[in-house]
């Protein structure tokens, strides 16, 4: 479904991605963990081409998509993204947040988009918040609206960049539940998160990233309980504590 | 929503505030009227007779201001947008293109056209931005009065045969447009830059184009942020249009008042009318905009408390 080969990215003199390769099958959930600044966010942003990689190839369904003749907008429609800081459109209600993409990008007529949007909000448990503005929602509710907004584009895969790390503890559960439900429905997902419980439950594979490289890959069991690399062991030790 | 005790008390306080304000205003006006009309013998007959002419003059002020304001808004928006975009050093852009070309080399040869194209697009962007910066620096760094005199002189020299009224209007509209364009670009730049970058990123992430993100996400938020400063700019520009008095051939409000004062010697009546009419425009304009602002206010976005307008 998604394949990445030898991705390189510099920010000025900073070498952030040093030849990252990975592959995710259809319906698979891949979790990425790693210390701050290791390039996890940059990797996700390269996959949906929010950032142009310096070199390397990104494949979607077997087609290389980081090419001049493919519009990055088209790629982003296929791959939804959920951000750490929600980034809901502040001037739009929850429902309008969800329907903006379908109406303006896909050209869906507003009535259909509205009906679909309400269904999606109901799916993340927010049927009654359709007309609330982001500032009137809790963090957990905002993040669930953000998930619905990404789903509204009917994406083939979803990227989550630390979706719960900006949340108060009492709201983390509801967001993770919504993501787990999505995984059960067969969504292909790449999730950057340090929620070990979620990772163990939902993911088949975990990647450990450090300093722009993938250091280790394995099942949750392997990564969390018997990591092979010293660096993985140290990092996992820190987040387990 | 049931009014709480606190809300009721607050609205009572508000009513008292308003009554007090009205009382003070009426008192001051009565005092001024008393001084002017009774002690100095303000001629109500003159005022009653000639106020329609003043209103006509005020229309000219309004036309000139409004035309300049809206053309200036177009200029200001484009310049403000150009100046809000981050530009990278050319060397870095070219290096990135080169890396990309190498990466794509297994797919085909990197043509020189790619580099030329980048150079061209980048060069245009860079110089548009630099020019915009210089333009704003000149407009904001020199007196409007000088700008008006300069444009007027230029019009006189280059179009000496035009009707003086047309010369004056041309000079006035050009100078005011250029001026407000520079100031509005600052307003738009600030408005656009204040919208959080995460908003644009989220828009791009659902597949909006650069322009789509601007149109549906940045602008609707920026507009709410720039309404108060843009209102101030309109009011400021209306007041600035009085500087056209130096041109003399445009019978706008100040020019007309001055010539009436000198010709009829009803100096106080003339300027009472001029001042009164300016206030009659500026105060309601800021009130109406305040109302619009409240009407379209969104929870958690932009100014939450009532603003104070510079009148
Ligand atoms: N747009 C940018 N311009 C310059 N440097 C950047 C940019 N984005 C990220 N970086 C730098 O690249 C490095 C990797 O950033 P990235 O956000 O990918 O890390 P991360 O693994 O997601 O970290 P975190 O866990 O803190 O989110 C950091 O040192 C960061 O400062
Ligand atoms: Mg990150």
Coordinates of C-alpha atoms and ligand atoms in Angstrom, one line a residue:
Chain A
X1 CA 0.0 0.0 0.0
X2 CA 2.7 2.5 1.1
X3 CA 6.3 2.0 0.4
X4 CA 9.2 4.3 1.0
X5 CA 12.7 3.8 -0.3
X6 CA 15.9 5.6 0.8
X7 CA 14.2 8.8 1.9
X8 CA 16.7 11.7 2.5
X9 CA 15.8 15.1 3.9
X10 CA 17.9 18.0 4.9
X11 CA 16.8 21.2 6.6
X12 CA 19.7 23.5 5.7
X13 CA 22.7 21.9 7.3
X14 CA 20.6 19.5 9.4
X15 CA 20.4 16.0 8.0
X16 CA 17.0 14.8 9.3
X17 CA 16.3 11.7 7.3
X18 CA 19.2 9.5 6.4
X19 CA 17.9 6.9 4.0
X20 CA 14.7 5.7 5.5
X21 CA 12.8 2.8 3.9
X22 CA 9.6 1.1 5.1
X23 CA 6.6 -0.7 3.8
X24 CA 3.0 -1.0 5.0
X25 CA 0.6 -3.5 3.7
X26 CA -3.1 -2.8 3.0
X27 CA -5.0 -2.9 6.3
X28 CA -1.9 -3.0 8.4
X29 CA -1.1 -0.7 11.3
X30 CA 2.5 0.4 11.7
X31 CA 3.6 2.2 14.8
X32 CA 6.8 4.4 14.8
X33 CA 8.5 5.3 18.1
X34 CA 11.6 7.3 18.7
X35 CA 13.2 10.2 20.7
X36 CA 12.3 13.8 20.0
X37 CA 14.0 15.2 16.9
X38 CA 14.6 11.8 15.4
X39 CA 12.7 12.7 12.3
X40 CA 9.3 11.0 12.9
X41 CA 7.2 13.9 11.9
X42 CA 9.4 14.7 9.0
X43 CA 9.0 11.1 7.7
X44 CA 5.2 11.3 7.9
X45 CA 5.2 14.7 6.2
X46 CA 7.4 13.3 3.4
X47 CA 4.9 10.4 2.9
X48 CA 2.0 12.7 2.1
X49 CA 4.4 15.1 0.4
X50 CA 3.6 18.0 2.8
X51 CA 7.4 18.1 2.7
X52 CA 9.3 17.4 -0.5
X53 CA 12.0 14.8 0.2
X54 CA 15.5 15.7 -1.1
X55 CA 15.8 12.2 -2.6
X56 CA 14.3 8.8 -2.3
X57 CA 11.0 7.4 -3.6
X58 CA 7.5 7.3 -2.1
X59 CA 5.1 4.7 -3.6
X60 CA 1.4 4.5 -3.2
X61 CA -0.3 1.3 -4.4
X62 CA 2.9 0.6 -6.4
X63 CA 3.0 4.0 -8.2
X64 CA 5.9 6.4 -7.4
X65 CA 4.1 9.6 -6.3
X66 CA 7.0 12.0 -5.6
X67 CA 7.3 12.9 -9.2
X68 CA 7.0 16.2 -11.1
X69 CA 4.1 14.9 -13.1
X70 CA 2.0 13.9 -10.1
X71 CA 0.3 16.7 -8.2
X72 CA 1.1 16.5 -4.4
X73 CA -2.5 17.6 -3.8
X74 CA -3.7 14.4 -5.4
X75 CA -1.5 12.3 -3.1
X76 CA -2.7 14.1 0.0
X77 CA -6.3 13.3 -0.9
X78 CA -5.4 9.6 -0.8
X79 CA -3.5 9.8 2.5
X80 CA -5.2 11.4 5.5
X81 CA -3.2 13.1 8.2
X82 CA -3.9 13.8 11.9
X83 CA -1.7 16.2 13.7
X84 CA -0.4 16.5 17.3
X85 CA -2.0 19.9 17.7
X86 CA -5.3 19.0 16.0
X87 CA -5.1 22.0 13.7
X88 CA -8.9 22.2 13.2
X89 CA -9.9 25.2 11.1
X90 CA -10.6 27.7 13.8
X91 CA -13.3 29.6 11.8
X92 CA -15.4 26.6 11.0
X93 CA -17.8 24.4 13.0
X94 CA -17.0 20.8 13.5
X95 CA -19.3 19.8 10.7
X96 CA -17.8 22.5 8.4
X97 CA -14.3 21.2 9.2
X98 CA -15.3 17.8 8.0
X99 CA -17.1 18.9 4.9
X100 CA -14.6 21.5 3.6
X101 CA -12.4 19.0 1.9
X102 CA -15.2 17.0 0.2
X103 CA -16.9 20.2 -1.0
X104 CA -13.9 22.2 -2.1
X105 CA -11.5 19.5 -3.2
X106 CA -13.7 16.6 -4.3
X107 CA -16.5 18.8 -5.6
X108 CA -19.2 16.9 -3.6
X109 CA -22.4 18.8 -3.4
X110 CA -23.0 20.4 0.1
X111 CA -26.1 18.4 1.0
X112 CA -24.4 15.0 0.4
X113 CA -21.2 16.2 2.1
X114 CA -23.2 17.4 5.1
X115 CA -25.0 14.0 5.4
X116 CA -21.7 12.1 5.1
X117 CA -20.0 14.6 7.5
X118 CA -22.7 13.9 10.2
X119 CA -22.2 10.2 9.8
X120 CA -18.5 10.6 10.3
X121 CA -19.0 12.7 13.3
X122 CA -21.3 10.1 14.7
X123 CA -18.7 7.5 14.0
X124 CA -16.2 9.3 16.3
X125 CA -19.0 9.8 18.8
X126 CA -19.6 13.5 18.2
X127 CA -23.0 13.6 16.5
X128 CA -24.2 16.3 19.0
X129 CA -21.2 18.6 18.4
X130 CA -21.7 19.3 14.7
X131 CA -22.3 23.0 15.2
X132 CA -19.7 23.6 17.8
X133 CA -16.6 25.7 17.0
X134 CA -13.1 24.2 17.8
X135 CA -12.7 26.6 20.7
X136 CA -15.8 25.1 22.3
X137 CA -14.6 21.5 22.2
X138 CA -12.2 19.7 24.5
X139 CA -8.9 18.5 23.2
X140 CA -10.1 14.9 22.8
X141 CA -13.2 16.1 20.9
X142 CA -11.1 18.3 18.7
X143 CA -8.8 15.4 17.8
X144 CA -11.8 13.2 17.0
X145 CA -13.2 15.9 14.7
X146 CA -9.7 16.0 13.1
X147 CA -9.9 12.2 12.5
X148 CA -13.4 12.6 11.0
X149 CA -12.1 15.4 8.8
X150 CA -9.3 13.2 7.4
X151 CA -11.7 10.3 6.9
X152 CA -14.1 12.6 4.9
X153 CA -11.6 12.5 2.0
X154 CA -12.1 8.8 1.9
X155 CA -8.4 8.1 2.1
X156 CA -6.6 4.9 1.3
X157 CA -4.3 5.3 4.4
X158 CA -4.0 7.5 7.4
X159 CA -1.0 9.1 9.1
X160 CA -1.2 10.0 12.8
X161 CA 1.6 12.2 14.2
X162 CA 1.5 11.8 18.0
X163 CA -2.3 12.3 18.1
X164 CA -2.6 12.1 21.9
X165 CA 0.5 13.7 23.2
X166 CA -1.1 17.2 23.4
X167 CA -4.1 15.8 25.3
X168 CA -4.9 15.8 29.0
X169 CA -4.8 12.2 30.3
X170 CA -8.5 11.9 30.7
X171 CA -9.1 12.5 26.9
X172 CA -6.4 10.1 25.6
X173 CA -8.6 7.0 25.8
X174 CA -11.4 8.3 23.6
X175 CA -9.0 9.2 20.8
X176 CA -7.2 5.9 21.0
X177 CA -10.5 4.1 21.0
X178 CA -11.5 5.9 17.8
X179 CA -8.2 4.9 16.2
X180 CA -8.5 1.3 17.3
X181 CA -12.0 1.2 15.8
X182 CA -10.6 2.6 12.6
X183 CA -7.9 -0.1 12.6
X184 CA -10.5 -2.8 13.1
X185 CA -12.4 -1.5 10.1
X186 CA -9.3 -2.3 8.0
X187 CA -7.8 1.2 7.6
X188 CA -4.1 1.2 6.7
X189 CA -2.4 3.4 9.3
X190 CA 1.1 4.7 10.2
X191 CA 1.0 6.0 13.8
X192 CA 3.7 7.9 15.6
X193 CA 2.9 7.4 19.2
X194 CA 4.4 6.5 22.6
X195 CA 1.2 4.9 23.8
X196 CA 2.5 1.4 24.5
X197 CA -0.8 -0.1 25.3
X198 CA -2.3 1.1 22.0
X199 CA 0.8 -0.1 20.1
X200 CA 0.7 -3.5 21.6
X201 CA -3.0 -3.9 21.0
X202 CA -3.4 -2.6 17.5
X203 CA 0.0 -2.7 15.8
X204 CA 1.6 -5.8 14.3
X205 CA 5.0 -4.1 13.8
X206 CA 6.8 -1.3 15.5
X207 CA 9.7 0.7 14.1
X208 CA 12.2 2.4 16.3
X209 CA 13.7 5.6 14.8
X210 CA 16.7 7.5 16.0
X211 CA 18.7 10.3 14.5
X212 CA 17.1 10.0 11.0
X213 CA 17.5 6.2 10.7
X214 CA 15.3 3.2 11.4
X215 CA 17.3 1.4 14.1
X216 CA 15.1 -1.6 14.8
X217 CA 11.9 -3.2 13.6
X218 CA 9.8 -5.9 15.3
X219 CA 6.6 -7.0 16.9
X220 CA 5.4 -5.0 19.9
X221 CA 6.5 -7.9 22.1
X222 CA 10.0 -7.8 20.7
X223 CA 10.5 -4.1 20.7
X224 CA 9.1 -3.5 24.2
X225 CA 10.4 -6.6 26.0
X226 CA 13.4 -7.9 24.2
X227 CA 14.9 -5.2 22.0
X228 CA 18.1 -6.2 20.2
X229 CA 19.7 -2.8 19.9
X230 CA 21.1 -1.0 22.9
X231 CA 19.6 2.3 21.8
X232 CA 16.1 0.8 21.5
X233 CA 16.5 -0.7 25.0
X234 CA 17.5 2.6 26.5
X235 CA 14.6 4.5 24.8
X236 CA 12.0 1.8 25.7
X237 CA 13.3 1.8 29.2
X238 CA 12.7 5.5 29.4
X239 CA 9.1 5.4 28.1
X240 CA 8.2 2.3 30.1
X241 CA 9.2 3.9 33.3
Chain B
X1 CA -29.8 31.2 28.0
X2 CA -31.0 32.4 31.4
X3 CA -29.5 35.7 32.4
X4 CA -27.4 35.2 35.5
X5 CA -27.4 37.7 38.3
X6 CA -23.9 38.7 37.2
X7 CA -25.1 39.3 33.6
X8 CA -28.0 41.4 34.8
X9 CA -25.8 43.5 36.9
X10 CA -23.3 43.9 34.1
X11 CA -26.1 45.1 31.7
X12 CA -27.3 47.5 34.3
X13 CA -23.8 48.9 34.6
X14 CA -23.7 49.2 30.8
X15 CA -26.9 51.2 30.7
X16 CA -25.5 53.6 33.3
X17 CA -22.3 53.9 31.3
X18 CA -24.2 54.8 28.1
X19 CA -26.4 57.3 29.9
X20 CA -23.4 59.0 31.5
X21 CA -21.7 59.1 28.1
X22 CA -24.7 60.7 26.5
X23 CA -25.0 63.2 29.3
X24 CA -21.4 64.3 29.1
X25 CA -21.5 64.6 25.3
X26 CA -24.7 66.6 25.3
X27 CA -23.2 68.8 28.0
X28 CA -20.1 69.5 26.0
X29 CA -22.0 70.1 22.8
X30 CA -24.4 72.5 24.6
X31 CA -21.4 74.4 26.0
X32 CA -19.7 74.6 22.6
X33 CA -23.0 75.8 21.0
X34 CA -23.4 78.3 23.8
X35 CA -20.0 79.7 23.3
X36 CA -20.2 79.7 19.5
X37 CA -23.8 80.8 19.0
X38 CA -24.5 83.2 21.8
X39 CA -21.2 84.7 22.7
X40 CA -19.6 84.8 19.3
X41 CA -22.8 85.1 17.4
X42 CA -22.7 82.0 15.2
X43 CA -24.9 82.6 12.2
X44 CA -27.5 79.8 12.1
X45 CA -28.9 81.5 9.0
X46 CA -25.6 80.8 7.2
X47 CA -25.5 77.3 8.3
X48 CA -29.1 76.6 7.3
X49 CA -28.5 78.2 4.0
X50 CA -25.2 76.6 2.9
X51 CA -25.1 73.2 4.5
X52 CA -26.2 71.4 1.3
X53 CA -23.1 72.7 -0.4
X54 CA -21.0 71.3 2.4
X55 CA -22.7 68.0 2.0
X56 CA -21.9 68.0 -1.7
X57 CA -18.3 68.7 -0.9
X58 CA -18.3 65.9 1.6
X59 CA -19.5 63.5 -1.2
X60 CA -16.4 64.4 -3.2
X61 CA -14.2 63.6 -0.1
X62 CA -16.1 60.3 0.3
X63 CA -15.8 59.4 -3.4
X64 CA -12.1 60.1 -3.6
X65 CA -11.5 58.3 -0.3
X66 CA -13.6 55.2 -1.2
X67 CA -12.1 54.8 -4.7
X68 CA -8.6 55.1 -3.3
X69 CA -9.4 52.8 -0.4
X70 CA -10.7 49.9 -2.5
X71 CA -8.1 50.1 -5.3
X72 CA -5.5 50.3 -2.4
X73 CA -7.1 47.3 -0.9
X74 CA -6.3 45.3 -4.0
X75 CA -2.7 46.5 -4.0
X76 CA -2.4 46.0 -0.3
X77 CA -3.7 42.4 -0.4
X78 CA -1.4 41.4 -3.2
X79 CA 1.7 43.1 -1.7
X80 CA 0.8 41.9 1.8
X81 CA 0.5 38.3 0.6
X82 CA 3.8 38.6 -1.3
X83 CA 5.5 39.9 1.7
X84 CA 4.1 37.3 4.0
X85 CA 5.6 34.5 2.0
X86 CA 9.0 33.2 3.2
X87 CA 11.6 33.2 0.5
X88 CA 14.7 31.0 0.7
X89 CA 18.2 32.0 -0.5
X90 CA 18.5 31.1 -4.2
X91 CA 21.6 28.9 -3.5
X92 CA 19.5 26.6 -1.3
X93 CA 16.7 26.3 -3.8
X94 CA 19.1 25.4 -6.6
X95 CA 20.9 22.9 -4.4
X96 CA 17.5 21.2 -3.6
X97 CA 16.7 21.1 -7.3
X98 CA 20.0 19.6 -8.1
X99 CA 19.6 16.9 -5.4
X100 CA 16.2 16.2 -6.8
X101 CA 17.5 16.0 -10.4
X102 CA 20.1 13.5 -9.3
X103 CA 17.5 11.4 -7.5
X104 CA 15.3 11.4 -10.6
X105 CA 18.3 10.7 -12.8
X106 CA 17.5 7.0 -13.0
X107 CA 14.1 8.0 -14.5
X108 CA 15.6 10.3 -17.2
X109 CA 18.1 13.1 -17.7
X110 CA 17.7 16.3 -15.7
X111 CA 17.2 18.9 -18.3
X112 CA 18.7 22.4 -18.1
X113 CA 15.1 23.6 -18.5
X114 CA 14.3 22.6 -15.0
X115 CA 17.1 24.8 -13.6
X116 CA 16.2 27.7 -15.9
X117 CA 12.5 27.4 -14.9
X118 CA 13.4 27.4 -11.2
X119 CA 15.7 30.4 -11.6
X120 CA 12.9 32.3 -13.4
X121 CA 10.1 31.5 -11.0
X122 CA 12.4 32.0 -8.0
X123 CA 13.8 35.3 -9.4
X124 CA 10.3 36.7 -10.1
X125 CA 9.1 35.8 -6.6
X126 CA 12.3 37.3 -5.0
X127 CA 12.1 40.6 -6.9
X128 CA 8.3 40.9 -6.4
X129 CA 8.9 40.6 -2.7
X130 CA 11.9 43.0 -2.6
X131 CA 10.0 45.5 -4.7
X132 CA 7.0 45.3 -2.3
X133 CA 9.3 45.8 0.7
X134 CA 10.9 48.9 -0.9
X135 CA 7.5 50.3 -1.9
X136 CA 6.1 49.9 1.7
X137 CA 9.2 51.5 3.1
X138 CA 8.9 54.5 0.9
X139 CA 5.2 55.0 1.5
X140 CA 5.4 54.6 5.2
X141 CA 8.7 56.5 5.5
X142 CA 7.6 59.7 3.9
X143 CA 4.9 62.2 4.7
X144 CA 1.6 61.7 2.8
X145 CA 1.6 65.5 2.3
X146 CA 4.9 65.2 0.3
X147 CA 3.4 62.3 -1.7
X148 CA 0.4 64.3 -2.6
X149 CA 2.4 67.4 -3.6
X150 CA 4.8 65.2 -5.6
X151 CA 2.1 63.4 -7.6
X152 CA 0.3 66.6 -8.1
X153 CA 3.4 68.3 -9.5
X154 CA 4.0 65.4 -11.7
X155 CA 0.5 65.6 -13.1
X156 CA 0.8 69.3 -13.7
X157 CA 4.1 68.8 -15.6
X158 CA 3.1 65.8 -17.6
X159 CA -0.6 66.6 -18.3
X160 CA -0.6 70.5 -18.3
X161 CA -3.6 70.7 -20.7
X162 CA -6.1 68.7 -18.5
X163 CA -8.9 70.5 -16.7
X164 CA -7.6 71.6 -13.2
X165 CA -10.4 69.7 -11.5
X166 CA -9.4 66.5 -13.4
X167 CA -5.7 67.2 -12.6
X168 CA -6.5 67.5 -8.9
X169 CA -8.7 64.5 -8.8
X170 CA -6.2 62.4 -10.6
X171 CA -3.3 63.5 -8.4
X172 CA -5.5 63.0 -5.3
X173 CA -6.7 59.5 -6.2
X174 CA -3.3 58.3 -7.3
X175 CA -1.5 59.6 -4.1
X176 CA -4.1 58.3 -1.7
X177 CA -4.3 55.0 -3.5
X178 CA -0.6 54.5 -3.4
X179 CA -0.5 55.5 0.2
X180 CA -3.3 53.4 1.5
X181 CA -2.0 50.5 -0.6
X182 CA 1.2 50.6 1.3
X183 CA -0.4 50.8 4.7
X184 CA -3.0 48.1 3.9
X185 CA -0.3 45.7 2.8
X186 CA 1.1 45.9 6.3
X187 CA -2.3 45.2 7.7
X188 CA -2.8 42.2 5.4
X189 CA 0.7 40.9 6.0
X190 CA 0.1 40.9 9.7
X191 CA -3.3 39.3 9.3
X192 CA -2.1 36.6 7.0
X193 CA 1.0 35.8 9.2
X194 CA -1.1 35.7 12.4
X195 CA -3.1 32.8 11.0
X196 CA -1.3 29.8 12.5
X197 CA 0.8 27.8 10.0
X198 CA -0.8 24.6 11.3
X199 CA -4.0 25.8 9.7
X200 CA -2.5 26.0 6.3
X201 CA -0.8 22.7 6.8
X202 CA -4.0 21.0 7.7
X203 CA -5.7 22.5 4.7
X204 CA -2.9 21.3 2.4
X205 CA -3.2 17.9 4.1
X206 CA -6.7 17.4 2.9
X207 CA -5.6 18.3 -0.7
X208 CA -6.3 22.0 -1.0
X209 CA -4.0 23.9 -3.3
X210 CA -1.9 26.8 -2.1
X211 CA -4.6 29.2 -3.4
X212 CA -7.4 27.0 -1.9
X213 CA -5.8 27.1 1.5
X214 CA -5.5 30.9 1.1
X215 CA -9.1 31.2 -0.1
X216 CA -10.9 28.9 2.4
X217 CA -8.7 28.9 5.4
X218 CA -6.3 31.8 5.7
X219 CA -8.5 34.6 4.3
X220 CA -11.7 33.9 6.3
X221 CA -9.6 34.0 9.5
X222 CA -7.4 36.9 8.4
X223 CA -10.4 39.0 7.4
X224 CA -11.7 38.8 10.9
X225 CA -8.4 39.9 12.2
X226 CA -7.9 42.8 9.8
X227 CA -11.4 44.4 10.0
X228 CA -10.5 46.7 12.9
X229 CA -7.2 48.0 11.5
X230 CA -8.8 48.3 8.0
X231 CA -11.7 50.4 9.5
X232 CA -9.1 52.6 11.1
X233 CA -7.4 52.9 7.8
X234 CA -10.6 54.0 6.0
X235 CA -11.3 56.6 8.7
X236 CA -7.6 57.7 8.6
X237 CA -7.8 58.0 4.8
X238 CA -10.9 60.1 4.9
X239 CA -9.2 62.4 7.2
X240 CA -6.1 62.4 5.1
X241 CA -8.2 63.3 2.1
X242 CA -8.4 66.8 3.6
X243 CA -4.7 67.2 2.7
X244 CA -5.9 67.6 -0.9
X245 CA -6.7 71.1 0.2
X246 CA -3.2 71.9 -0.9
X247 CA -4.2 71.1 -4.5
X248 CA -7.0 73.6 -4.3
X249 CA -8.8 72.5 -7.5
X250 CA -10.7 69.6 -5.9
X251 CA -13.7 71.0 -4.0
X252 CA -13.6 68.4 -1.3
X253 CA -14.9 69.2 2.2
X254 CA -11.8 70.9 3.7
X255 CA -11.0 72.8 0.5
X256 CA -14.7 74.0 0.3
X257 CA -14.8 75.0 3.9
X258 CA -11.7 77.0 3.6
X259 CA -12.8 78.9 0.6
X260 CA -16.2 79.6 2.1
X261 CA -14.5 80.8 5.3
X262 CA -12.3 83.2 3.3
X263 CA -15.1 84.4 1.0
X264 CA -17.9 84.8 3.5
X265 CA -15.9 85.4 6.7
X266 CA -18.2 82.9 8.4
X267 CA -15.1 81.2 9.7
X268 CA -16.6 79.4 12.7
X269 CA -19.7 78.4 10.9
X270 CA -17.7 77.0 8.0
X271 CA -15.4 74.9 10.2
X272 CA -18.2 73.9 12.5
X273 CA -19.9 72.4 9.4
X274 CA -16.7 70.8 8.2
X275 CA -15.9 69.2 11.6
X276 CA -19.5 68.2 12.1
X277 CA -19.7 66.4 8.8
X278 CA -16.4 64.6 9.3
X279 CA -17.7 63.3 12.6
X280 CA -21.0 62.4 11.1
X281 CA -19.2 60.1 8.8
X282 CA -16.4 58.6 11.0
X283 CA -18.4 57.9 14.1
X284 CA -21.2 55.9 12.3
X285 CA -18.7 54.1 10.1
X286 CA -16.8 52.7 13.2
X287 CA -20.1 51.9 14.9
X288 CA -21.4 49.9 11.8
X289 CA -18.1 48.0 11.5
X290 CA -18.2 47.3 15.2
X291 CA -21.6 45.8 14.7
X292 CA -20.4 43.7 11.8
X293 CA -17.5 42.5 13.8
X294 CA -19.7 41.4 16.6
X295 CA -22.1 39.8 14.2
X296 CA -19.4 37.6 12.6
X297 CA -17.3 37.0 15.6
X298 CA -16.4 33.3 16.1
X299 CA -15.7 31.8 19.5
X300 CA -12.0 31.6 20.1
X301 CA -10.9 33.5 17.0
X302 CA -9.6 37.0 16.8
X303 CA -10.6 39.9 19.0
X304 CA -13.0 38.8 21.7
X305 CA -13.6 42.1 23.6
X306 CA -15.0 45.2 21.9
X307 CA -12.2 47.1 20.3
X308 CA -11.5 50.8 20.6
X309 CA -11.4 52.7 17.3
X310 CA -9.2 55.6 16.6
X311 CA -11.5 58.3 15.2
Ligands
LIG1 N1 10.6 23.0 8.8 C1 11.7 22.8 9.4 N2 12.8 23.6 9.2 C2 14.0 23.3 9.9 N3 14.2 22.3 10.7 C3 13.2 21.5 10.9 C4 11.9 21.6 10.3 N4 11.1 20.7 10.7 C5 11.8 19.9 11.6 N5 13.0 20.4 11.7 C6 14.1 19.8 12.5 O1 14.3 18.4 12.1 C7 14.5 17.6 13.2 C8 13.5 16.5 13.2 O2 12.2 17.0 13.4 P1 10.9 16.1 13.5 O3 9.8 17.0 13.8 O4 10.8 15.3 12.3 O5 11.3 15.2 14.8 P2 10.3 14.3 15.6 O6 10.9 13.0 15.6 O7 8.9 14.4 15.1 O8 10.4 14.9 17.0 P3 9.2 15.1 18.1 O9 9.1 13.8 18.8 O10 9.8 16.2 19.0 O11 8.0 15.5 17.4 C9 14.4 18.5 14.4 O12 15.8 18.7 14.8 C10 13.8 19.7 14.0 O13 14.2 20.8 14.7
LIG2 MG1 7.1 15.2 15.8

